């Protein structure tokens, strides 16, 4: 089946503009995660959704960042008034509840990411 | 405190040889999962192997195996019979707790280069 799909694959924007990044998870996956990968900070968690609600948004770096998920499927990460430090690869992952050995295994499967460059 | 430590920024191996990528972790939660991902130059994170904290045996997936030493809090990835296509960044990650929906915490990665 289809994997996690992210669009656009590349986005170049000017400082101060708003951007929207889209993630289409694997069909049937109930959980969706956003991460950011940058040279200085490595891979950082941003937010996760269980269905349409976001129980953990602790990784969002500022109130310029927001995300929503509709219909338990597609998610959009919005960055308002972009800054140069927002330049990074934004990765989306999805997972399904799956128990193994008494633990929730819940492998997270990732998309190819959106490379955001803020000029 | 660093939760996941990968001390090898880069590793070199010859084709067909085995290589071990190191990972140590820190947690006080008895329930956790350990994951290895491969990130080729294309950028996609590819899941390789999983080890649960209660698993009695080391995980294996084809040419990948995980050397899980719980008392030492290490979860090293062993790649047997390396191939040129194994050249990539490799990330160790941990998820604490048992609901299954917590975030992954990643190490800084190890870049593996496989030479002919």
XYZ file of C-alpha atoms in Angstrom:
235
model
C 0.000 0.000 0.000
C 0.914 3.658 -0.190
C 3.288 5.063 2.400
C 3.209 8.424 4.145
C 2.987 11.202 1.601
C 4.219 14.741 2.230
C 3.857 17.815 0.075
C 5.487 19.879 -1.139
C 8.811 18.086 -1.186
C 10.607 21.419 -1.287
C 9.434 24.874 -0.284
C 11.347 28.107 -0.592
C 9.777 31.129 1.048
C 10.669 34.629 2.094
C 11.095 35.609 5.711
C 7.777 36.734 7.174
C 5.545 34.670 4.882
C 3.240 31.893 6.079
C 3.693 28.311 4.866
C 1.565 25.185 4.994
C 3.025 21.700 4.931
C 0.809 18.719 4.254
C 0.989 15.117 5.424
C -1.149 12.243 4.205
C -0.628 9.247 6.530
C -0.844 5.564 5.746
C -4.489 4.631 5.373
C -5.964 3.448 8.647
C -3.164 4.749 10.851
C -4.708 6.481 13.826
C -1.641 8.352 15.081
C 0.249 11.040 13.174
C 3.467 12.756 14.229
C 5.443 15.787 13.075
C 9.197 16.053 13.566
C 11.765 18.602 12.445
C 15.300 17.788 11.343
C 17.866 20.545 11.252
C 21.639 20.597 11.220
C 22.016 22.210 14.593
C 19.236 20.456 16.479
C 19.027 16.985 14.982
C 15.620 15.317 14.942
C 13.060 17.005 17.188
C 9.484 16.061 17.965
C 6.916 18.764 17.289
C 3.394 17.412 17.813
C 1.362 14.247 17.580
C -2.273 13.518 16.801
C -4.439 10.664 17.939
C -7.402 10.892 15.625
C -8.121 14.605 15.262
C -6.923 15.644 18.696
C -3.360 16.559 19.681
C -2.557 15.127 23.132
C 1.066 16.232 22.910
C 2.087 19.481 21.286
C 4.996 20.060 23.612
C 7.561 20.252 20.834
C 6.100 23.200 18.945
C 8.864 25.817 19.226
C 6.655 28.906 19.306
C 3.076 30.082 18.816
C 3.915 30.705 15.156
C 3.639 26.952 14.705
C 0.285 25.212 14.599
C -1.092 21.992 13.198
C -4.430 20.422 12.576
C -5.745 17.105 11.444
C -9.127 16.601 9.876
C -11.152 13.449 9.361
C -8.532 11.451 11.207
C -6.407 11.553 8.090
C -4.569 14.462 6.444
C -2.649 16.879 8.643
C -1.395 20.379 7.922
C 1.482 22.035 9.750
C 1.347 25.816 9.467
C 4.222 28.152 10.203
C 3.281 31.822 10.386
C 5.704 34.690 9.816
C 8.533 32.342 8.928
C 12.022 33.054 10.227
C 15.354 31.847 8.882
C 15.760 29.513 11.858
C 12.643 27.668 10.680
C 14.662 26.302 7.742
C 14.741 22.536 8.183
C 13.310 19.290 6.902
C 9.850 18.671 8.334
C 9.081 14.967 8.654
C 5.722 13.367 9.193
C 5.136 9.845 10.491
C 2.113 7.686 11.194
C 1.514 4.579 13.258
C -1.065 1.976 14.145
C -1.716 0.397 17.538
C 0.126 -2.929 17.615
C 1.027 -4.953 20.721
C 4.088 -7.199 20.917
C 5.673 -8.806 23.957
C 3.439 -6.941 26.368
C 4.324 -3.549 24.924
C 2.768 -1.274 22.374
C 5.121 -1.599 19.402
C 3.507 1.058 17.196
C 6.200 1.474 14.588
C 6.288 4.993 13.203
C 6.560 5.081 9.412
C 7.941 8.269 7.942
C 7.372 10.238 4.778
C 10.162 11.713 2.669
C 9.816 15.113 4.319
C 9.380 18.702 3.200
C 12.582 20.704 2.916
C 11.760 24.280 3.948
C 14.157 27.081 3.108
C 13.434 30.548 4.466
C 15.370 33.270 2.674
C 20.241 14.602 30.067
C 20.880 12.916 26.740
C 18.379 10.115 26.351
C 19.976 8.451 23.330
C 23.712 8.544 22.665
C 25.376 7.543 19.439
C 29.086 8.093 19.876
C 30.208 7.243 16.339
C 29.694 10.173 13.967
C 31.018 8.065 11.074
C 31.843 4.455 10.354
C 33.534 2.790 7.407
C 33.132 -0.834 6.373
C 34.059 -2.905 3.371
C 31.392 -4.587 1.336
C 30.396 -8.032 2.659
C 31.796 -7.360 6.127
C 29.734 -6.929 9.295
C 29.527 -3.620 11.152
C 28.213 -2.619 14.582
C 26.672 0.796 15.217
C 26.571 1.773 18.869
C 23.624 3.159 20.807
C 23.200 3.715 24.527
C 20.067 5.026 26.169
C 18.917 6.440 29.458
C 15.501 5.911 31.016
C 13.953 5.078 34.359
C 10.757 3.773 32.760
C 10.638 -0.057 32.746
C 8.499 0.025 29.582
C 10.203 1.346 26.503
C 10.877 0.552 22.883
C 14.077 0.960 20.938
C 14.137 1.558 17.205
C 16.695 1.880 14.458
C 16.047 3.886 11.328
C 18.065 4.313 8.140
C 18.118 7.639 6.320
C 19.654 7.501 2.837
C 20.556 10.660 0.968
C 17.003 10.818 -0.379
C 15.927 11.860 3.115
C 13.256 9.326 3.962
C 13.502 7.638 7.372
C 13.248 3.881 6.859
C 12.341 1.665 9.810
C 14.799 -1.201 10.294
C 14.275 -2.988 13.593
C 12.498 -2.775 16.949
C 13.330 -4.088 20.425
C 10.893 -3.936 23.316
C 12.208 -3.613 26.856
C 10.497 -6.851 27.901
C 11.757 -8.881 24.966
C 13.880 -11.802 26.103
C 15.605 -12.310 22.779
C 17.531 -9.939 20.564
C 15.535 -8.721 17.595
C 16.537 -9.763 14.090
C 15.267 -8.606 10.690
C 17.126 -10.118 7.768
C 20.686 -8.767 7.791
C 19.916 -6.520 10.764
C 20.147 -7.639 14.356
C 19.993 -5.717 17.576
C 22.460 -6.511 20.357
C 20.289 -5.584 23.346
C 22.115 -5.413 26.669
C 19.528 -4.150 29.102
C 21.760 -3.884 32.174
C 24.231 -1.769 30.203
C 21.405 0.171 28.525
C 22.820 -0.448 25.091
C 21.070 -1.375 21.860
C 23.700 -1.748 19.171
C 22.712 -2.409 15.559
C 24.628 -5.123 13.747
C 24.521 -5.180 9.963
C 25.865 -8.397 8.487
C 27.258 -8.772 4.971
C 27.278 -5.030 4.244
C 26.138 -3.859 0.829
C 26.902 -0.638 -1.030
C 23.254 0.341 -0.593
C 23.718 0.323 3.184
C 25.616 3.620 2.954
C 23.372 6.063 4.832
C 22.745 7.772 8.161
C 21.520 5.467 10.905
C 19.493 6.741 13.838
C 18.753 5.025 17.118
C 15.533 6.131 18.816
C 13.606 5.377 21.985
C 9.987 5.642 23.013
C 9.226 5.572 26.728
C 5.999 4.309 28.253
C 3.501 1.740 27.126
C 0.635 3.535 25.450
C 2.572 3.346 22.190
C 1.818 6.875 21.143
C 4.584 8.825 22.756
C 7.167 10.653 20.715
C 10.398 9.115 19.563
C 13.611 10.604 20.929
C 16.472 10.267 18.477
C 20.223 10.095 18.765
C 22.480 12.248 16.626
C 23.064 9.463 14.121
C 25.988 7.580 12.620
C 26.965 7.975 8.981
C 27.934 4.596 7.509
C 30.008 4.369 4.355
C 30.351 1.015 2.642
C 33.258 0.710 0.232
C 33.658 -1.847 -2.574
